[in-house]
Amino acid sequence: MRSYYAHLEQAKPATQNAIASKPVYRSSAIFPVIQAEGISSRLLFMGYWILKRNIKEIACVLTLRSTEGAILFRSTLSISEPKTYRIELEEQLQLAGFSSTQDFKGSLEIEFFSSQNLFFPYPAVVVNYYGPQFSSAVHTAQRIYNDFDDLRANTQTAVPESGFNIYASENQEPFFTLINGATACENTPITMEFYNCDQEILTHTLELGSLAPYQTIFCFPARLCDLKAFLKGQVGTAKISFKVNWAFPRLVAGNWNHRFQALTTTHTYYDCEKATSKTDYWFSPKSGWHPASLMIPVCIDKVHFTNVYFYPIYSPTRFSVSIEIYDETGQLLGVKTPAKEVVSPSSKLIQICLKELCEELDIPFKENLAARLIANEIHPHPLPSRIKIGLDMGSAQKQLPCNVCVNLQPFNPAYEGKTSTFKWLPFLADQPHPTVWIMNSSPQREYQQPAKLTLTFFREQDAETLVWHLDLPANGFLTLELSKHLDLKAFFGSQIGWLTVQSTNPYTTTYYFTESLSGIVGGDHGF
């Protein structure tokens, strides 16, 4: 794990007379992929380097591997347009000589190479698992390190991975995947700790033996221990301790629904309970600012719910969480101060049901609202630099909700001088009920800064674009539902699209979702 301060340092421009950072000429990701009855996999990205870095051409290498790590097929393509790109697993399998109906589990690595600095070794790529009953997406998780400098920078400390929700019942079970890196890994047990609604802990260790280079493990813990009885029909969480060589240890995790042959995915996050150095805590904000905040989408009409989860993973401390509810115009509808108090270390998975909160605040149920989550210090305890939450949006049919992994944004003086931001995200236009959310909020207590937005839409079939200009009030948001924008629907042509969001202030955030007819919701935050 690298400290949050080190992460921010990487994003800062070099100062005069400072030693320049080592340039990045390779950016990569490696994903677990699945083909089964009702389940397909694909990688999605756009040529954002052309827009963001003015790089004219990127070389892309795709490598399909079996679960044992054997190379099955490799292909290349050139990225020279800022359009939508889609890599279907089914097509890669056919090129490798497999049947389009054959069940498959393995990995698909995507590498981007450039003669110009790419700056970040992890690319903005999404893996989309989808089928007739569902669509679920998650961004880059694991990747193979570029060199020893990359390895050392990201392995300052080794911590378990956590921060995701699990369910176990007759019809669904949790799973996670891990992919080893470029060298074999000897003696690799996986130790799993599970946490239930009564703050009980169940531990199980799985002995893997040796992992081959690039070997992929799909783990279904409910088949190893009695998670169904342990979780008592409620949501739980887990911590996973493991070892891989030469691979960033961020895992794809989620829950598999066998009734609908569907799954929802997210990625894991650092367990920071034993992280107690100075850099594991954030400095106090100046007057007029909250220590940290985040605006999230809320959908709480008659058929939807939205929940927020705080996990037992934070650096030792105590802090409180307040919640403000807004409508799309930025009007404050209600406040709960505090809504919860978080204590760490702990074995408690904290759930905040925003539907119940709005009912308590006499806010009418409405399809689209926004919640600003605010973390406040409880003196004398400092605020952790990493406050990761889970955002669940789901259907009242009680099928699988999404479980978006996202962090509260701490007060950062460096943001005050920024006059713009550039965001981008996919628009899953070939999936049921695709929506995009764009939000404008910051940790400032009396935030009043509107945002002028330029939205540029990109499609797969060519480099044509569609451009919209919009205004977004402070603490306001907008939602784009494809069914309500016939011009946008015609532009995408029932294929995946992407959009960029150029904003006149640095506090713009984005999310995207889909919802199947079965009630399964998938989603993630944008880049």
PDB file of N, CA and C in Angstrom, residues 329-399:
ATOM      1  N   THR A 329     -31.486  21.082  -8.265  1.00  0.00           N
ATOM      2  CA  THR A 329     -31.148  22.500  -8.399  1.00  0.00           C
ATOM      3  C   THR A 329     -30.145  22.963  -7.348  1.00  0.00           C
ATOM      4  N   GLY A 330     -29.757  22.075  -6.448  1.00  0.00           N
ATOM      5  CA  GLY A 330     -28.852  22.441  -5.369  1.00  0.00           C
ATOM      6  C   GLY A 330     -29.549  22.949  -4.127  1.00  0.00           C
ATOM      7  N   GLN A 331     -30.868  22.840  -4.066  1.00  0.00           N
ATOM      8  CA  GLN A 331     -31.608  23.277  -2.878  1.00  0.00           C
ATOM      9  C   GLN A 331     -31.460  22.247  -1.767  1.00  0.00           C
ATOM     10  N   LEU A 332     -31.095  22.727  -0.588  1.00  0.00           N
ATOM     11  CA  LEU A 332     -30.949  21.860   0.576  1.00  0.00           C
ATOM     12  C   LEU A 332     -32.329  21.477   1.098  1.00  0.00           C
ATOM     13  N   LEU A 333     -32.591  20.177   1.194  1.00  0.00           N
ATOM     14  CA  LEU A 333     -33.898  19.680   1.627  1.00  0.00           C
ATOM     15  C   LEU A 333     -33.914  19.226   3.078  1.00  0.00           C
ATOM     16  N   GLY A 334     -32.763  18.861   3.606  1.00  0.00           N
ATOM     17  CA  GLY A 334     -32.719  18.383   4.984  1.00  0.00           C
ATOM     18  C   GLY A 334     -31.313  18.003   5.390  1.00  0.00           C
ATOM     19  N   VAL A 335     -31.072  18.002   6.719  1.00  0.00           N
ATOM     20  CA  VAL A 335     -29.743  17.710   7.265  1.00  0.00           C
ATOM     21  C   VAL A 335     -29.893  16.781   8.463  1.00  0.00           C
ATOM     22  N   LYS A 336     -28.995  15.829   8.576  1.00  0.00           N
ATOM     23  CA  LYS A 336     -28.903  14.979   9.765  1.00  0.00           C
ATOM     24  C   LYS A 336     -27.484  15.093  10.302  1.00  0.00           C
ATOM     25  N   THR A 337     -27.334  15.721  11.507  1.00  0.00           N
ATOM     26  CA  THR A 337     -26.018  15.971  12.090  1.00  0.00           C
ATOM     27  C   THR A 337     -25.995  15.561  13.560  1.00  0.00           C
ATOM     28  N   PRO A 338     -25.192  14.577  13.930  1.00  0.00           N
ATOM     29  CA  PRO A 338     -24.546  13.617  13.030  1.00  0.00           C
ATOM     30  C   PRO A 338     -25.511  12.503  12.679  1.00  0.00           C
ATOM     31  N   ALA A 339     -25.247  11.843  11.569  1.00  0.00           N
ATOM     32  CA  ALA A 339     -26.056  10.684  11.189  1.00  0.00           C
ATOM     33  C   ALA A 339     -25.485   9.408  11.795  1.00  0.00           C
ATOM     34  N   LYS A 340     -24.156   9.345  11.898  1.00  0.00           N
ATOM     35  CA  LYS A 340     -23.481   8.182  12.475  1.00  0.00           C
ATOM     36  C   LYS A 340     -22.156   8.621  13.065  1.00  0.00           C
ATOM     37  N   GLU A 341     -21.658   7.811  13.988  1.00  0.00           N
ATOM     38  CA  GLU A 341     -20.296   7.967  14.488  1.00  0.00           C
ATOM     39  C   GLU A 341     -19.523   6.707  14.131  1.00  0.00           C
ATOM     40  N   VAL A 342     -18.334   6.899  13.601  1.00  0.00           N
ATOM     41  CA  VAL A 342     -17.494   5.781  13.171  1.00  0.00           C
ATOM     42  C   VAL A 342     -16.328   5.652  14.131  1.00  0.00           C
ATOM     43  N   VAL A 343     -16.130   4.453  14.649  1.00  0.00           N
ATOM     44  CA  VAL A 343     -15.030   4.160  15.560  1.00  0.00           C
ATOM     45  C   VAL A 343     -14.161   3.084  14.926  1.00  0.00           C
ATOM     46  N   SER A 344     -12.861   3.288  14.951  1.00  0.00           N
ATOM     47  CA  SER A 344     -11.931   2.300  14.421  1.00  0.00           C
ATOM     48  C   SER A 344     -10.758   2.151  15.385  1.00  0.00           C
ATOM     49  N   PRO A 345     -10.319   0.912  15.673  1.00  0.00           N
ATOM     50  CA  PRO A 345     -10.736  -0.347  15.056  1.00  0.00           C
ATOM     51  C   PRO A 345     -12.090  -0.817  15.551  1.00  0.00           C
ATOM     52  N   SER A 346     -12.729  -1.634  14.720  1.00  0.00           N
ATOM     53  CA  SER A 346     -14.063  -2.125  15.031  1.00  0.00           C
ATOM     54  C   SER A 346     -14.338  -3.334  14.151  1.00  0.00           C
ATOM     55  N   SER A 347     -15.354  -4.096  14.488  1.00  0.00           N
ATOM     56  CA  SER A 347     -15.815  -5.192  13.633  1.00  0.00           C
ATOM     57  C   SER A 347     -17.199  -4.890  13.081  1.00  0.00           C
ATOM     58  N   LYS A 348     -17.586  -3.604  13.097  1.00  0.00           N
ATOM     59  CA  LYS A 348     -18.941  -3.215  12.717  1.00  0.00           C
ATOM     60  C   LYS A 348     -18.992  -2.691  11.288  1.00  0.00           C
ATOM     61  N   LEU A 349     -19.879  -3.272  10.496  1.00  0.00           N
ATOM     62  CA  LEU A 349     -20.223  -2.738   9.185  1.00  0.00           C
ATOM     63  C   LEU A 349     -21.391  -1.777   9.381  1.00  0.00           C
ATOM     64  N   ILE A 350     -21.149  -0.488   9.143  1.00  0.00           N
ATOM     65  CA  ILE A 350     -22.164   0.540   9.396  1.00  0.00           C
ATOM     66  C   ILE A 350     -22.972   0.778   8.132  1.00  0.00           C
ATOM     67  N   GLN A 351     -24.279   0.640   8.254  1.00  0.00           N
ATOM     68  CA  GLN A 351     -25.190   0.880   7.136  1.00  0.00           C
ATOM     69  C   GLN A 351     -26.037   2.115   7.411  1.00  0.00           C
ATOM     70  N   ILE A 352     -26.125   2.998   6.425  1.00  0.00           N
ATOM     71  CA  ILE A 352     -27.028   4.146   6.485  1.00  0.00           C
ATOM     72  C   ILE A 352     -28.034   3.994   5.360  1.00  0.00           C
ATOM     73  N   CYS A 353     -29.286   3.809   5.722  1.00  0.00           N
ATOM     74  CA  CYS A 353     -30.370   3.675   4.743  1.00  0.00           C
ATOM     75  C   CYS A 353     -30.908   5.066   4.429  1.00  0.00           C
ATOM     76  N   LEU A 354     -30.633   5.558   3.241  1.00  0.00           N
ATOM     77  CA  LEU A 354     -31.021   6.924   2.892  1.00  0.00           C
ATOM     78  C   LEU A 354     -32.529   7.058   2.698  1.00  0.00           C
ATOM     79  N   LYS A 355     -33.207   5.992   2.411  1.00  0.00           N
ATOM     80  CA  LYS A 355     -34.668   6.040   2.319  1.00  0.00           C
ATOM     81  C   LYS A 355     -35.263   6.317   3.695  1.00  0.00           C
ATOM     82  N   GLU A 356     -34.752   5.632   4.711  1.00  0.00           N
ATOM     83  CA  GLU A 356     -35.222   5.862   6.080  1.00  0.00           C
ATOM     84  C   GLU A 356     -34.844   7.254   6.557  1.00  0.00           C
ATOM     85  N   LEU A 357     -33.649   7.720   6.174  1.00  0.00           N
ATOM     86  CA  LEU A 357     -33.216   9.056   6.576  1.00  0.00           C
ATOM     87  C   LEU A 357     -34.129  10.126   5.979  1.00  0.00           C
ATOM     88  N   CYS A 358     -34.463  10.000   4.697  1.00  0.00           N
ATOM     89  CA  CYS A 358     -35.355  10.980   4.067  1.00  0.00           C
ATOM     90  C   CYS A 358     -36.740  10.952   4.701  1.00  0.00           C
ATOM     91  N   GLU A 359     -37.195   9.771   5.072  1.00  0.00           N
ATOM     92  CA  GLU A 359     -38.486   9.672   5.754  1.00  0.00           C
ATOM     93  C   GLU A 359     -38.426  10.378   7.104  1.00  0.00           C
ATOM     94  N   GLU A 360     -37.317  10.213   7.829  1.00  0.00           N
ATOM     95  CA  GLU A 360     -37.133  10.890   9.119  1.00  0.00           C
ATOM     96  C   GLU A 360     -37.113  12.402   8.951  1.00  0.00           C
ATOM     97  N   LEU A 361     -36.542  12.887   7.842  1.00  0.00           N
ATOM     98  CA  LEU A 361     -36.427  14.326   7.591  1.00  0.00           C
ATOM     99  C   LEU A 361     -37.640  14.892   6.852  1.00  0.00           C
ATOM    100  N   ASP A 362     -38.672  14.088   6.656  1.00  0.00           N
ATOM    101  CA  ASP A 362     -39.894  14.510   5.948  1.00  0.00           C
ATOM    102  C   ASP A 362     -39.603  14.975   4.526  1.00  0.00           C
ATOM    103  N   ILE A 363     -38.669  14.317   3.877  1.00  0.00           N
ATOM    104  CA  ILE A 363     -38.361  14.603   2.478  1.00  0.00           C
ATOM    105  C   ILE A 363     -39.140  13.611   1.620  1.00  0.00           C
ATOM    106  N   PRO A 364     -39.993  14.083   0.722  1.00  0.00           N
ATOM    107  CA  PRO A 364     -40.790  13.160  -0.101  1.00  0.00           C
ATOM    108  C   PRO A 364     -39.888  12.245  -0.929  1.00  0.00           C
ATOM    109  N   PHE A 365     -40.304  10.991  -1.046  1.00  0.00           N
ATOM    110  CA  PHE A 365     -39.561  10.056  -1.878  1.00  0.00           C
ATOM    111  C   PHE A 365     -39.584  10.542  -3.326  1.00  0.00           C
ATOM    112  N   LYS A 366     -38.417  10.546  -3.929  1.00  0.00           N
ATOM    113  CA  LYS A 366     -38.261  11.051  -5.282  1.00  0.00           C
ATOM    114  C   LYS A 366     -37.228  10.197  -5.988  1.00  0.00           C
ATOM    115  N   GLU A 367     -37.396  10.048  -7.275  1.00  0.00           N
ATOM    116  CA  GLU A 367     -36.495   9.157  -7.995  1.00  0.00           C
ATOM    117  C   GLU A 367     -35.048   9.613  -7.886  1.00  0.00           C
ATOM    118  N   ASN A 368     -34.794  10.910  -8.038  1.00  0.00           N
ATOM    119  CA  ASN A 368     -33.425  11.401  -8.065  1.00  0.00           C
ATOM    120  C   ASN A 368     -33.195  12.495  -7.032  1.00  0.00           C
ATOM    121  N   LEU A 369     -32.293  12.227  -6.105  1.00  0.00           N
ATOM    122  CA  LEU A 369     -31.829  13.191  -5.118  1.00  0.00           C
ATOM    123  C   LEU A 369     -30.318  13.050  -5.018  1.00  0.00           C
ATOM    124  N   ALA A 370     -29.712  13.870  -4.177  1.00  0.00           N
ATOM    125  CA  ALA A 370     -28.278  13.766  -3.917  1.00  0.00           C
ATOM    126  C   ALA A 370     -28.039  13.880  -2.424  1.00  0.00           C
ATOM    127  N   ALA A 371     -27.028  13.179  -1.947  1.00  0.00           N
ATOM    128  CA  ALA A 371     -26.634  13.256  -0.541  1.00  0.00           C
ATOM    129  C   ALA A 371     -25.181  13.696  -0.460  1.00  0.00           C
ATOM    130  N   ARG A 372     -24.935  14.715   0.358  1.00  0.00           N
ATOM    131  CA  ARG A 372     -23.552  15.103   0.626  1.00  0.00           C
ATOM    132  C   ARG A 372     -23.153  14.490   1.963  1.00  0.00           C
ATOM    133  N   LEU A 373     -22.201  13.564   1.912  1.00  0.00           N
ATOM    134  CA  LEU A 373     -21.660  12.934   3.107  1.00  0.00           C
ATOM    135  C   LEU A 373     -20.512  13.789   3.615  1.00  0.00           C
ATOM    136  N   ILE A 374     -20.522  14.113   4.900  1.00  0.00           N
ATOM    137  CA  ILE A 374     -19.509  14.996   5.487  1.00  0.00           C
ATOM    138  C   ILE A 374     -18.877  14.291   6.677  1.00  0.00           C
ATOM    139  N   ALA A 375     -17.570  14.144   6.650  1.00  0.00           N
ATOM    140  CA  ALA A 375     -16.835  13.560   7.771  1.00  0.00           C
ATOM    141  C   ALA A 375     -16.262  14.682   8.623  1.00  0.00           C
ATOM    142  N   ASN A 376     -16.495  14.621   9.931  1.00  0.00           N
ATOM    143  CA  ASN A 376     -16.000  15.630  10.864  1.00  0.00           C
ATOM    144  C   ASN A 376     -15.149  14.980  11.950  1.00  0.00           C
ATOM    145  N   GLU A 377     -14.094  15.673  12.323  1.00  0.00           N
ATOM    146  CA  GLU A 377     -13.228  15.179  13.386  1.00  0.00           C
ATOM    147  C   GLU A 377     -13.961  15.205  14.725  1.00  0.00           C
ATOM    148  N   ILE A 378     -13.666  14.236  15.560  1.00  0.00           N
ATOM    149  CA  ILE A 378     -14.089  14.249  16.957  1.00  0.00           C
ATOM    150  C   ILE A 378     -12.824  14.444  17.789  1.00  0.00           C
ATOM    151  N   HIS A 379     -12.652  15.650  18.291  1.00  0.00           N
ATOM    152  CA  HIS A 379     -11.421  16.009  18.996  1.00  0.00           C
ATOM    153  C   HIS A 379     -11.179  15.053  20.161  1.00  0.00           C
ATOM    154  N   PRO A 380      -9.945  14.577  20.358  1.00  0.00           N
ATOM    155  CA  PRO A 380      -8.692  14.955  19.694  1.00  0.00           C
ATOM    156  C   PRO A 380      -8.277  13.988  18.593  1.00  0.00           C
ATOM    157  N   HIS A 381      -9.219  13.245  18.043  1.00  0.00           N
ATOM    158  CA  HIS A 381      -8.871  12.195  17.081  1.00  0.00           C
ATOM    159  C   HIS A 381      -8.722  12.784  15.676  1.00  0.00           C
ATOM    160  N   PRO A 382      -7.636  12.479  14.985  1.00  0.00           N
ATOM    161  CA  PRO A 382      -7.456  13.000  13.622  1.00  0.00           C
ATOM    162  C   PRO A 382      -8.311  12.224  12.626  1.00  0.00           C
ATOM    163  N   LEU A 383      -8.530  12.834  11.480  1.00  0.00           N
ATOM    164  CA  LEU A 383      -9.327  12.206  10.431  1.00  0.00           C
ATOM    165  C   LEU A 383      -8.427  11.340   9.548  1.00  0.00           C
ATOM    166  N   PRO A 384      -8.835  10.106   9.240  1.00  0.00           N
ATOM    167  CA  PRO A 384      -8.027   9.283   8.327  1.00  0.00           C
ATOM    168  C   PRO A 384      -7.928   9.932   6.950  1.00  0.00           C
ATOM    169  N   SER A 385      -6.800   9.730   6.289  1.00  0.00           N
ATOM    170  CA  SER A 385      -6.650  10.273   4.939  1.00  0.00           C
ATOM    171  C   SER A 385      -7.446   9.468   3.920  1.00  0.00           C
ATOM    172  N   ARG A 386      -7.793   8.233   4.268  1.00  0.00           N
ATOM    173  CA  ARG A 386      -8.619   7.401   3.390  1.00  0.00           C
ATOM    174  C   ARG A 386      -9.921   7.044   4.106  1.00  0.00           C
ATOM    175  N   ILE A 387     -11.042   7.525   3.583  1.00  0.00           N
ATOM    176  CA  ILE A 387     -12.361   7.141   4.099  1.00  0.00           C
ATOM    177  C   ILE A 387     -13.141   6.570   2.920  1.00  0.00           C
ATOM    178  N   LYS A 388     -13.042   5.276   2.774  1.00  0.00           N
ATOM    179  CA  LYS A 388     -13.692   4.573   1.674  1.00  0.00           C
ATOM    180  C   LYS A 388     -15.084   4.136   2.096  1.00  0.00           C
ATOM    181  N   ILE A 389     -16.067   4.342   1.217  1.00  0.00           N
ATOM    182  CA  ILE A 389     -17.437   3.907   1.488  1.00  0.00           C
ATOM    183  C   ILE A 389     -17.911   2.974   0.378  1.00  0.00           C
ATOM    184  N   GLY A 390     -19.005   2.284   0.646  1.00  0.00           N
ATOM    185  CA  GLY A 390     -19.709   1.535  -0.379  1.00  0.00           C
ATOM    186  C   GLY A 390     -21.032   2.217  -0.673  1.00  0.00           C
ATOM    187  N   LEU A 391     -21.302   2.480  -1.936  1.00  0.00           N
ATOM    188  CA  LEU A 391     -22.561   3.080  -2.380  1.00  0.00           C
ATOM    189  C   LEU A 391     -23.392   1.997  -3.052  1.00  0.00           C
ATOM    190  N   ASP A 392     -24.506   1.647  -2.422  1.00  0.00           N
ATOM    191  CA  ASP A 392     -25.400   0.632  -2.972  1.00  0.00           C
ATOM    192  C   ASP A 392     -26.684   1.281  -3.466  1.00  0.00           C
ATOM    193  N   MET A 393     -26.980   1.079  -4.727  1.00  0.00           N
ATOM    194  CA  MET A 393     -28.263   1.495  -5.284  1.00  0.00           C
ATOM    195  C   MET A 393     -28.936   0.243  -5.820  1.00  0.00           C
ATOM    196  N   GLY A 394     -30.187   0.008  -5.405  1.00  0.00           N
ATOM    197  CA  GLY A 394     -30.818  -1.240  -5.785  1.00  0.00           C
ATOM    198  C   GLY A 394     -32.311  -1.118  -5.964  1.00  0.00           C
ATOM    199  N   SER A 395     -32.895  -2.223  -6.370  1.00  0.00           N
ATOM    200  CA  SER A 395     -34.328  -2.304  -6.618  1.00  0.00           C
ATOM    201  C   SER A 395     -35.032  -2.857  -5.397  1.00  0.00           C
ATOM    202  N   ALA A 396     -36.245  -2.390  -5.177  1.00  0.00           N
ATOM    203  CA  ALA A 396     -37.043  -2.889  -4.059  1.00  0.00           C
ATOM    204  C   ALA A 396     -37.401  -4.354  -4.232  1.00  0.00           C
ATOM    205  N   GLN A 397     -37.151  -4.915  -5.420  1.00  0.00           N
ATOM    206  CA  GLN A 397     -37.340  -6.349  -5.614  1.00  0.00           C
ATOM    207  C   GLN A 397     -36.313  -7.157  -4.819  1.00  0.00           C
ATOM    208  N   LYS A 398     -35.368  -6.442  -4.183  1.00  0.00           N
ATOM    209  CA  LYS A 398     -34.346  -7.057  -3.336  1.00  0.00           C
ATOM    210  C   LYS A 398     -33.394  -7.960  -4.124  1.00  0.00           C
ATOM    211  N   GLN A 399     -33.214  -7.645  -5.407  1.00  0.00           N
ATOM    212  CA  GLN A 399     -32.167  -8.325  -6.150  1.00  0.00           C
ATOM    213  C   GLN A 399     -30.840  -7.627  -5.837  1.00  0.00           C
TER     214      GLN A 399
END
